[in-house]
DNA sequence: CGCAGTCTTGAGACAGATCAACTCACGTGG
DNA sequence: CCACGTGAGTTGATCTGTCTCAAGACTGCG
């Protein structure tokens, strides 16, 4: 699991440098930050076990992954009810807390290039360059906002609205599309979708069928979807129309 | 609404200064931060309308408040289905985004002393003192973690588990109690509880009755509750036992 | 080509929402 | 200080949406 990439795979670290604020990209601080990053390759299905003691920041250079919270519950039910907390794609910088703070894991949905930073050392270095620290803070506030918005939806929304919202949000992130029609491949299974939305696979499937019959989506094979009218889906999802925050996730 | 407090009410600002990292509390940066803060008094039921254009950081010196997302939905239903995103208490520092980023409002559940900062100016000043910036970042990452944990629960938990979780979490924050028995007053109505948990008031009421009949809680009047066995409630809530992160919310 | 696992579809069960009284706490004014 | 009224809270009956259990169909792999 999680093989350390050969030196040639420093493309991940280079990609990370590109996300730093322009004015600090060529400063010594940038070099020091890159120096403490570990490039890692994760094959599809592999997972990144959290460090038992230290928080981490993980930059996804390429590929996509899900952040899951295993089992958790309750009366030793036995079934590993993985809740999916978020999906992440290339360019995201995410914070994975140490294992003792709730055992969240990053699982690759496709082959991934990651860069892993120990959170405390990263922040120590970033303190030398407040612009970096501020950029990280801004991202985390945006992530919080996203998470709250999502939570709000989980609260009281029907299965249909959740699926529509999921599709719209994937259209934004995977196809950079907020209206009209678009086609893309969903990298995650029906189970993952259900687990992230608090629904069963059966309900996910039924809702997709309903949208298909309504002529709003078409599917091909297991993963390819075509959203015929993103705006209509956004309406079903009960979204506050346009003007979504640019979609960075930490 | 939201009367500016008289100069005598600078206790709010003094309280804010007390939450800064020890090493910077007496630095000039601390003075400058306090200088851009506006002390505000909110009477019970009043709300803080977000600034249309600028993000804000709000420090709650005393009192308690709820963060709500109005209406949002959908087919002009008319009913103002306020979703409660979070409850906040004295000592919390919370981020309220500008109105255009989703119209979240802070509503006082009791009389409140607040200090309001324009987020950008606050962060500009904080850049001069990275320790402050880092403290804010740490808080926001904790808030994100809390929000995700909550979201996970919203996902697939029964009404009973949600109510139990809510009570345990209030015991922690209002009575600083994580086991045994404790008594406190809930500052929010049944409707607020339901809106924060994605349940109706009827269901909230029924679940409380059930817990009462099980001998786990007792109630007196509208707001006073007595949790007879917090650990048992935590078990019903499906909590990962002990070791909760210290409860700061941003 | 055939197998294994994913996805779809159907029938029945159950939790929580909804609609509708009813009760009670708390603040008000006599 | 007590009677009263209003709105919060409780309780009951019914209804809907989603989960559960159980086949069946398809995709994609070896």
Coordinates of C-alpha atoms (C1' of nucleotides) in Angstrom, one line a residue:
Chain A
X1 CA 0.0 0.0 0.0
X2 CA 1.0 3.6 -0.6
X3 CA 4.3 3.1 -2.4
X4 CA 6.8 5.9 -2.2
X5 CA 7.1 7.3 -5.6
X6 CA 10.5 7.2 -7.4
X7 CA 12.3 10.6 -7.7
X8 CA 11.0 11.0 -11.2
X9 CA 7.5 11.3 -9.8
X10 CA 8.3 14.7 -8.4
X11 CA 5.7 16.0 -10.7
X12 CA 3.4 15.8 -7.7
X13 CA 5.6 18.2 -5.7
X14 CA 5.9 20.5 -8.7
X15 CA 2.1 20.6 -9.0
X16 CA 1.9 21.5 -5.3
X17 CA 4.3 24.4 -5.7
X18 CA 2.1 25.7 -8.5
X19 CA -0.8 26.1 -6.0
X20 CA 1.2 28.4 -3.7
X21 CA 0.5 32.1 -3.8
X22 CA 2.4 33.6 -6.7
X23 CA 4.6 35.9 -4.6
X24 CA 6.0 33.1 -2.5
X25 CA 6.3 30.4 -5.1
X26 CA 9.9 31.1 -5.7
X27 CA 10.9 32.0 -2.1
X28 CA 13.0 29.8 0.1
X29 CA 10.0 29.0 2.1
X30 CA 8.5 27.2 -0.9
X31 CA 11.6 25.1 -1.2
X32 CA 11.5 24.2 2.5
X33 CA 7.8 23.3 2.3
X34 CA 8.4 21.0 -0.7
X35 CA 11.3 19.5 1.1
X36 CA 9.1 18.1 3.9
X37 CA 6.6 16.8 1.5
X38 CA 6.6 13.0 0.7
X39 CA 5.4 12.1 -2.8
X40 CA 3.3 9.0 -2.7
X41 CA 1.5 6.9 -5.3
X42 CA -1.8 5.3 -4.5
X43 CA -3.3 2.7 -6.8
X44 CA -7.0 2.5 -7.3
X45 CA -8.6 1.0 -4.2
X46 CA -5.5 1.5 -1.9
X47 CA -5.9 3.5 1.2
X48 CA -3.8 6.0 3.1
X49 CA -3.8 5.0 6.8
X50 CA -3.6 8.0 9.0
X51 CA -0.5 8.4 11.2
X52 CA -1.4 7.4 14.7
X53 CA 0.1 10.5 16.3
X54 CA 0.5 13.4 13.9
X55 CA -2.0 15.3 11.8
X56 CA -1.3 15.4 8.1
X57 CA -2.0 17.7 5.2
X58 CA -2.4 15.9 2.0
X59 CA -2.2 17.5 -1.4
X60 CA -3.8 15.6 -4.3
X61 CA -1.7 16.2 -7.4
X62 CA -3.7 14.0 -9.6
X63 CA -6.5 11.4 -9.4
X64 CA -9.4 11.2 -7.1
X65 CA -10.1 9.8 -3.7
X66 CA -12.8 9.5 -1.0
X67 CA -12.4 10.4 2.6
X68 CA -14.1 7.8 4.7
X69 CA -15.0 7.2 8.3
X70 CA -15.0 3.5 9.0
X71 CA -17.7 1.6 11.0
X72 CA -17.9 3.9 14.0
X73 CA -21.2 2.5 15.2
X74 CA -22.6 1.3 17.9
X75 CA -24.0 -2.0 18.9
X76 CA -21.3 -4.3 17.4
X77 CA -23.3 -4.7 14.3
X78 CA -20.3 -6.1 12.4
X79 CA -21.2 -4.4 9.1
X80 CA -18.5 -2.0 8.1
X81 CA -20.8 0.9 7.4
X82 CA -18.3 3.2 5.7
X83 CA -19.6 6.8 5.7
X84 CA -18.1 8.8 2.9
X85 CA -17.3 12.3 4.2
X86 CA -16.1 13.9 1.0
X87 CA -14.8 13.3 -2.4
X88 CA -11.5 14.9 -3.5
X89 CA -9.9 15.6 -6.8
X90 CA -6.6 16.8 -8.3
X91 CA -5.6 20.2 -6.8
X92 CA -7.3 19.7 -3.4
X93 CA -5.4 20.1 -0.2
X94 CA -7.0 18.2 2.6
X95 CA -6.4 17.8 6.3
X96 CA -6.3 14.3 7.7
X97 CA -6.3 14.3 11.4
X98 CA -4.3 11.9 13.5
X99 CA -5.9 8.5 14.1
X100 CA -6.9 9.2 17.6
X101 CA -9.1 12.1 16.5
X102 CA -11.5 9.8 14.7
X103 CA -10.1 7.3 12.2
X104 CA -10.7 9.0 8.9
X105 CA -9.0 7.5 5.9
X106 CA -8.3 8.5 2.3
X107 CA -9.1 5.8 -0.2
X108 CA -8.1 6.1 -3.9
X109 CA -10.9 5.9 -6.4
X110 CA -8.4 6.0 -9.2
X111 CA -4.6 6.0 -9.3
X112 CA -3.4 9.0 -7.4
X113 CA -0.3 11.1 -7.0
X114 CA -0.2 12.6 -3.5
X115 CA 2.1 14.7 -1.5
X116 CA 1.9 14.2 2.3
X117 CA 3.0 16.8 4.8
X118 CA 3.2 16.5 8.6
X119 CA 0.7 19.2 9.6
X120 CA 2.7 20.7 12.4
X121 CA 6.0 21.0 10.5
X122 CA 4.1 22.4 7.5
X123 CA 2.5 25.0 9.7
X124 CA 5.7 25.8 11.5
X125 CA 7.3 26.6 8.1
X126 CA 4.3 28.4 6.8
X127 CA 4.5 30.7 9.8
X128 CA 7.6 32.2 8.2
X129 CA 5.4 33.2 5.3
X130 CA 2.0 34.4 6.5
X131 CA 0.7 34.5 3.0
X132 CA 0.9 30.7 2.8
X133 CA -0.7 30.3 6.2
X134 CA -3.5 32.6 5.1
X135 CA -4.1 30.7 1.9
X136 CA -4.4 27.5 3.9
X137 CA -6.8 29.3 6.3
X138 CA -8.9 30.6 3.5
X139 CA -9.2 27.1 2.0
X140 CA -10.2 25.6 5.3
X141 CA -12.9 28.3 5.9
X142 CA -14.2 27.5 2.4
X143 CA -14.2 23.8 3.2
X144 CA -16.1 24.6 6.4
X145 CA -18.6 26.5 4.5
X146 CA -19.0 23.7 2.0
X147 CA -19.3 21.2 4.8
X148 CA -22.0 23.2 6.5
X149 CA -23.9 23.7 3.3
X150 CA -23.8 20.0 2.8
X151 CA -24.8 19.3 6.3
X152 CA -27.8 21.6 5.8
X153 CA -28.8 19.5 2.9
X154 CA -28.4 16.2 4.6
X155 CA -30.7 17.6 7.3
X156 CA -34.0 17.6 5.5
X157 CA -33.8 16.9 1.9
X158 CA -35.4 14.1 -0.1
X159 CA -33.4 11.4 -1.8
X160 CA -34.2 12.9 -5.2
X161 CA -32.9 16.3 -4.1
X162 CA -29.7 14.8 -2.7
X163 CA -28.9 12.9 -5.9
X164 CA -29.6 15.9 -8.0
X165 CA -27.3 18.0 -5.8
X166 CA -24.6 15.4 -6.0
X167 CA -24.8 15.3 -9.8
X168 CA -24.7 19.1 -10.0
X169 CA -21.7 19.3 -7.7
X170 CA -19.9 16.6 -9.6
X171 CA -20.6 18.5 -12.9
X172 CA -19.0 21.5 -11.4
X173 CA -15.9 19.7 -10.1
X174 CA -15.4 17.1 -12.8
X175 CA -16.6 19.0 -15.9
X176 CA -16.5 22.6 -14.7
X177 CA -20.1 23.0 -15.8
X178 CA -22.8 24.9 -14.0
X179 CA -25.6 25.0 -16.6
X180 CA -26.6 23.5 -19.9
X181 CA -25.5 19.9 -20.6
X182 CA -22.4 17.9 -19.9
X183 CA -21.0 14.4 -19.9
X184 CA -18.5 12.9 -17.6
X185 CA -17.5 9.7 -15.8
X186 CA -18.3 9.2 -12.1
X187 CA -15.2 7.7 -10.5
X188 CA -17.1 6.3 -7.6
X189 CA -19.5 3.4 -7.2
X190 CA -23.2 3.6 -6.3
X191 CA -22.3 2.5 -2.9
X192 CA -19.9 5.4 -2.4
X193 CA -22.6 7.8 -3.6
X194 CA -25.1 6.3 -1.2
X195 CA -22.6 6.4 1.7
X196 CA -21.8 10.0 1.1
X197 CA -25.5 11.0 0.9
X198 CA -26.9 8.8 3.6
X199 CA -28.9 6.7 1.2
X200 CA -28.8 3.0 0.3
X201 CA -27.6 1.8 -3.1
X202 CA -31.1 0.8 -4.0
X203 CA -32.4 4.3 -3.4
X204 CA -29.6 5.8 -5.4
X205 CA -30.3 3.5 -8.3
X206 CA -34.1 4.2 -8.2
X207 CA -33.6 7.9 -8.1
X208 CA -31.2 7.8 -11.1
X209 CA -33.8 5.7 -12.9
X210 CA -36.4 8.4 -12.1
X211 CA -34.2 11.2 -13.4
X212 CA -33.5 9.1 -16.5
X213 CA -37.2 8.6 -17.1
X214 CA -37.7 12.3 -16.6
X215 CA -35.2 12.9 -19.4
X216 CA -32.8 14.8 -17.2
X217 CA -29.9 12.4 -17.3
X218 CA -28.7 9.6 -19.5
X219 CA -26.3 6.8 -18.4
X220 CA -23.9 4.6 -20.3
X221 CA -22.2 1.7 -18.7
X222 CA -21.6 1.9 -15.0
X223 CA -19.9 5.2 -14.7
X224 CA -20.6 7.5 -17.7
X225 CA -23.4 10.0 -17.1
X226 CA -24.8 12.8 -19.3
X227 CA -26.6 15.6 -17.5
X228 CA -29.0 17.0 -20.1
X229 CA -30.0 20.1 -18.0
X230 CA -27.7 21.0 -15.1
X231 CA -29.8 24.1 -14.2
X232 CA -33.0 21.9 -13.9
X233 CA -31.1 19.5 -11.7
X234 CA -29.9 22.4 -9.5
X235 CA -33.5 23.4 -9.2
X236 CA -34.5 19.9 -8.0
X237 CA -31.6 20.0 -5.6
X238 CA -33.0 23.2 -4.1
X239 CA -29.9 25.1 -4.8
X240 CA -29.8 28.9 -4.2
X241 CA -29.4 29.3 -8.0
X242 CA -26.0 30.4 -9.3
X243 CA -23.0 32.1 -7.7
X244 CA -21.4 29.1 -6.1
X245 CA -18.2 29.6 -4.2
X246 CA -15.2 28.5 -6.2
X247 CA -14.8 25.0 -5.2
X248 CA -11.6 24.5 -3.2
X249 CA -11.7 21.8 -0.5
X250 CA -9.3 21.3 2.3
Chain B
X1 CA -31.5 45.6 16.3
X2 CA -27.9 45.0 17.2
X3 CA -27.3 48.1 19.3
X4 CA -23.7 49.3 19.5
X5 CA -22.7 48.8 23.1
X6 CA -21.6 51.8 25.2
X7 CA -17.8 52.1 25.9
X8 CA -18.4 50.6 29.3
X9 CA -19.2 47.3 27.6
X10 CA -15.6 46.8 26.5
X11 CA -15.7 43.7 28.6
X12 CA -16.4 41.9 25.4
X13 CA -13.2 43.1 23.8
X14 CA -11.3 42.4 27.0
X15 CA -12.7 38.8 26.9
X16 CA -11.6 38.5 23.3
X17 CA -8.0 39.6 24.2
X18 CA -8.0 36.8 26.8
X19 CA -8.4 34.2 24.1
X20 CA -5.4 35.2 22.1
X21 CA -2.2 33.1 22.4
X22 CA -0.4 34.1 25.7
X23 CA 2.7 35.3 24.0
X24 CA 0.9 37.8 21.8
X25 CA -1.7 39.0 24.2
X26 CA 0.3 42.0 25.2
X27 CA 1.8 42.7 21.8
X28 CA 0.9 45.8 19.7
X29 CA -0.8 43.4 17.3
X30 CA -3.3 42.5 20.0
X31 CA -4.1 46.2 20.4
X32 CA -4.6 46.7 16.7
X33 CA -6.9 43.6 16.5
X34 CA -9.0 44.9 19.4
X35 CA -9.1 48.3 17.7
X36 CA -10.9 47.0 14.6
X37 CA -13.4 45.0 16.6
X38 CA -16.9 46.5 17.2
X39 CA -18.6 45.6 20.4
X40 CA -22.3 44.8 19.9
X41 CA -25.1 43.9 22.2
X42 CA -27.8 41.5 20.9
X43 CA -31.0 41.1 22.8
X44 CA -32.6 37.7 22.9
X45 CA -34.3 37.0 19.6
X46 CA -32.4 39.7 17.7
X47 CA -30.3 38.8 14.7
X48 CA -27.1 39.9 13.2
X49 CA -27.6 40.5 9.5
X50 CA -24.5 39.6 7.5
X51 CA -22.7 42.4 5.7
X52 CA -23.6 42.2 2.0
X53 CA -20.0 42.5 0.9
X54 CA -17.5 41.5 3.5
X55 CA -16.9 38.3 5.5
X56 CA -16.9 38.7 9.2
X57 CA -15.4 37.1 12.2
X58 CA -17.6 37.2 15.3
X59 CA -16.4 36.6 18.8
X60 CA -19.1 35.7 21.3
X61 CA -18.0 37.2 24.7
X62 CA -21.1 36.0 26.5
X63 CA -24.5 34.6 25.8
X64 CA -25.6 32.0 23.2
X65 CA -26.7 32.1 19.6
X66 CA -27.7 30.0 16.7
X67 CA -26.4 30.2 13.2
X68 CA -29.3 29.8 10.8
X69 CA -29.7 29.4 7.1
X70 CA -33.0 30.9 6.1
X71 CA -35.6 29.3 3.8
X72 CA -33.3 28.4 0.9
X73 CA -35.7 26.0 -0.7
X74 CA -37.1 25.5 -3.6
X75 CA -40.6 25.6 -4.9
X76 CA -41.7 28.9 -3.3
X77 CA -43.2 27.0 -0.4
X78 CA -43.5 30.1 1.6
X79 CA -42.7 28.5 4.9
X80 CA -39.5 29.8 6.4
X81 CA -37.8 26.5 7.0
X82 CA -34.9 27.7 9.1
X83 CA -32.1 25.2 9.2
X84 CA -29.9 25.6 12.3
X85 CA -26.3 25.0 11.3
X86 CA -24.8 25.3 14.7
X87 CA -25.2 26.6 18.2
X88 CA -22.6 28.9 19.7
X89 CA -21.7 29.9 23.2
X90 CA -19.5 32.4 25.1
X91 CA -15.9 32.1 24.0
X92 CA -16.6 30.9 20.4
X93 CA -15.1 32.7 17.5
X94 CA -17.2 32.1 14.4
X95 CA -16.9 33.0 10.7
X96 CA -19.9 34.5 9.1
X97 CA -19.5 34.7 5.3
X98 CA -20.8 37.6 3.3
X99 CA -24.4 37.6 2.3
X100 CA -23.7 36.6 -1.2
X101 CA -22.1 33.3 -0.1
X102 CA -25.3 31.9 1.3
X103 CA -27.3 34.0 3.7
X104 CA -26.3 32.7 7.1
X105 CA -27.4 34.7 10.1
X106 CA -26.6 34.7 13.8
X107 CA -29.6 34.9 16.0
X108 CA -29.3 35.5 19.7
X109 CA -30.9 32.8 22.0
X110 CA -30.1 34.9 25.0
X111 CA -28.7 38.4 25.5
X112 CA -25.3 38.4 23.9
X113 CA -22.1 40.4 23.9
X114 CA -20.4 40.2 20.6
X115 CA -17.3 41.6 19.0
X116 CA -17.4 41.9 15.2
X117 CA -14.3 41.9 13.0
X118 CA -14.1 42.5 9.3
X119 CA -12.5 39.2 8.3
X120 CA -10.1 40.6 5.7
X121 CA -8.7 43.4 8.0
X122 CA -8.5 40.9 10.9
X123 CA -6.5 38.5 8.8
X124 CA -4.3 41.4 7.4
X125 CA -3.4 42.3 10.9
X126 CA -3.0 38.7 12.0
X127 CA -0.5 38.1 9.3
X128 CA 1.9 40.4 11.3
X129 CA 1.7 37.8 14.0
X130 CA 1.6 34.3 12.6
X131 CA 0.8 32.8 15.9
X132 CA -2.6 34.4 15.9
X133 CA -3.2 33.3 12.3
X134 CA -2.2 29.8 13.2
X135 CA -4.5 29.8 16.2
X136 CA -7.4 30.9 14.0
X137 CA -6.5 28.2 11.5
X138 CA -6.3 25.5 14.2
X139 CA -9.8 26.5 15.4
X140 CA -11.2 26.4 11.9
X141 CA -9.8 23.0 11.3
X142 CA -11.3 21.8 14.5
X143 CA -14.6 23.3 13.4
X144 CA -14.3 21.5 10.1
X145 CA -13.7 18.3 11.9
X146 CA -16.7 18.9 14.2
X147 CA -18.9 19.7 11.2
X148 CA -17.8 16.6 9.4
X149 CA -18.4 14.4 12.4
X150 CA -21.8 16.0 12.7
X151 CA -22.5 15.5 9.0
X152 CA -21.6 11.9 9.3
X153 CA -24.1 11.5 12.1
X154 CA -26.8 13.3 10.2
X155 CA -26.2 10.8 7.4
X156 CA -27.6 7.7 8.9
X157 CA -28.6 8.0 12.5
X158 CA -32.0 7.4 14.0
X159 CA -34.0 10.2 15.7
X160 CA -33.2 8.7 19.1
X161 CA -29.5 8.7 18.4
X162 CA -29.5 12.3 17.2
X163 CA -31.4 13.6 20.3
X164 CA -29.1 11.6 22.6
X165 CA -26.0 13.1 20.8
X166 CA -27.4 16.5 21.0
X167 CA -28.0 16.2 24.7
X168 CA -24.5 14.8 25.3
X169 CA -22.9 17.6 23.3
X170 CA -24.9 20.2 25.2
X171 CA -23.8 18.7 28.5
X172 CA -20.2 19.0 27.3
X173 CA -20.5 22.6 26.3
X174 CA -23.0 24.0 28.8
X175 CA -22.1 22.0 31.9
X176 CA -18.6 20.7 31.0
X177 CA -19.8 17.2 31.8
X178 CA -18.9 14.1 29.8
X179 CA -20.1 11.4 32.2
X180 CA -22.3 10.8 35.2
X181 CA -25.2 13.1 35.8
X182 CA -25.7 16.8 35.2
X183 CA -28.4 19.5 35.1
X184 CA -28.6 22.5 32.9
X185 CA -31.0 24.8 31.0
X186 CA -31.4 24.4 27.2
X187 CA -31.3 27.9 25.8
X188 CA -33.0 26.9 22.6
X189 CA -36.6 25.8 21.7
X190 CA -37.7 22.4 20.6
X191 CA -38.1 23.9 17.1
X192 CA -34.4 25.0 17.1
X193 CA -33.3 21.5 18.3
X194 CA -35.4 19.9 15.5
X195 CA -34.1 22.3 12.9
X196 CA -30.5 21.6 13.8
X197 CA -31.0 17.9 13.8
X198 CA -33.3 17.6 10.7
X199 CA -36.3 16.4 12.8
X200 CA -39.7 17.8 13.5
X201 CA -40.7 19.3 16.8
X202 CA -43.1 16.4 17.3
X203 CA -40.3 13.8 16.9
X204 CA -38.1 15.8 19.2
X205 CA -40.8 15.8 21.8
X206 CA -41.5 12.1 21.4
X207 CA -37.9 11.1 21.7
X208 CA -37.5 13.2 24.8
X209 CA -40.5 11.5 26.3
X210 CA -39.0 8.1 25.5
X211 CA -35.7 9.0 27.2
X212 CA -37.7 10.3 30.1
X213 CA -39.6 7.0 30.4
X214 CA -36.4 5.1 30.2
X215 CA -35.2 7.1 33.2
X216 CA -32.3 8.7 31.4
X217 CA -33.4 12.3 31.5
X218 CA -35.8 14.3 33.6
X219 CA -37.2 17.7 32.5
X220 CA -38.6 20.6 34.5
X221 CA -40.5 23.4 32.8
X222 CA -39.6 24.2 29.3
X223 CA -35.9 24.4 29.3
X224 CA -34.4 22.7 32.4
X225 CA -33.1 19.2 31.8
X226 CA -31.4 16.6 34.0
X227 CA -29.2 14.0 32.3
X228 CA -29.1 11.1 34.7
X229 CA -26.4 9.1 32.8
X230 CA -24.4 11.0 30.2
X231 CA -22.3 7.9 29.4
X232 CA -25.4 5.9 28.6
X233 CA -26.7 8.7 26.4
X234 CA -23.4 8.8 24.6
X235 CA -23.8 5.1 24.0
X236 CA -27.2 5.6 22.5
X237 CA -25.8 8.3 20.4
X238 CA -23.3 5.9 19.0
X239 CA -20.3 8.0 20.0
X240 CA -16.8 6.7 19.8
X241 CA -16.7 6.6 23.6
X242 CA -14.4 9.2 25.2
X243 CA -11.5 11.4 24.0
X244 CA -13.5 14.2 22.4
X245 CA -11.6 17.0 20.9
X246 CA -11.7 20.1 23.0
X247 CA -14.7 22.0 21.9
X248 CA -13.8 25.1 20.1
X249 CA -16.0 26.2 17.2
X250 CA -15.2 28.8 14.6
Chain C
dC1 C1' -17.1 -17.3 -23.2
dG2 C1' -18.2 -17.5 -18.5
dC3 C1' -17.9 -15.9 -14.0
dA4 C1' -18.2 -12.3 -10.1
dG5 C1' -19.6 -8.4 -8.7
dT6 C1' -22.3 -4.2 -9.6
dC7 C1' -26.5 -2.4 -10.7
dT8 C1' -31.5 -2.6 -11.3
dT9 C1' -36.2 -3.8 -10.1
dG10 C1' -39.9 -5.5 -7.1
dA11 C1' -42.7 -6.3 -2.7
dG12 C1' -43.2 -5.6 2.1
dA13 C1' -41.9 -3.3 6.6
dC14 C1' -40.9 0.6 9.5
dA15 C1' -39.3 5.2 11.0
dG16 C1' -40.5 9.7 10.9
dA17 C1' -43.5 13.4 8.8
dT18 C1' -47.9 15.3 8.7
dC19 C1' -52.4 16.7 10.4
dA20 C1' -55.1 17.6 14.4
dA21 C1' -56.4 18.0 19.2
dC22 C1' -55.2 18.8 23.6
dT23 C1' -52.3 20.4 27.8
dC24 C1' -49.4 23.1 30.1
dA25 C1' -45.9 26.7 31.2
dC26 C1' -45.1 31.4 31.6
dG27 C1' -46.0 36.3 31.1
dT28 C1' -49.7 39.8 31.5
dG29 C1' -53.0 42.6 33.5
dG30 C1' -56.6 43.0 36.7
Chain D
dC1 C1' -51.7 37.4 44.2
dC2 C1' -54.4 35.0 41.3
dA3 C1' -57.1 34.5 36.8
dC4 C1' -56.4 34.5 32.1
dG5 C1' -54.6 34.0 27.3
dT6 C1' -51.1 32.9 24.2
dG7 C1' -47.8 30.2 22.4
dA8 C1' -44.7 26.2 23.4
dG9 C1' -45.0 21.6 24.1
dT10 C1' -47.1 16.9 24.2
dT11 C1' -49.8 13.1 22.5
dG12 C1' -52.5 10.5 19.1
dA13 C1' -53.9 8.7 14.3
dT14 C1' -52.6 8.3 9.8
dC15 C1' -49.7 8.6 5.6
dT16 C1' -45.5 8.8 2.9
dG17 C1' -40.7 7.9 1.8
dT18 C1' -36.9 5.2 2.5
dC19 C1' -34.9 0.9 4.1
dT20 C1' -34.8 -4.1 4.0
dC21 C1' -35.0 -8.4 1.9
dA22 C1' -35.0 -10.9 -2.4
dA23 C1' -34.6 -11.9 -7.2
dG24 C1' -33.0 -10.8 -11.5
dA25 C1' -30.1 -8.3 -15.4
dC26 C1' -26.1 -6.3 -16.9
dT27 C1' -21.0 -4.8 -17.1
dG28 C1' -16.6 -5.7 -17.3
dC29 C1' -13.0 -8.9 -16.2
dG30 C1' -10.2 -13.1 -16.7

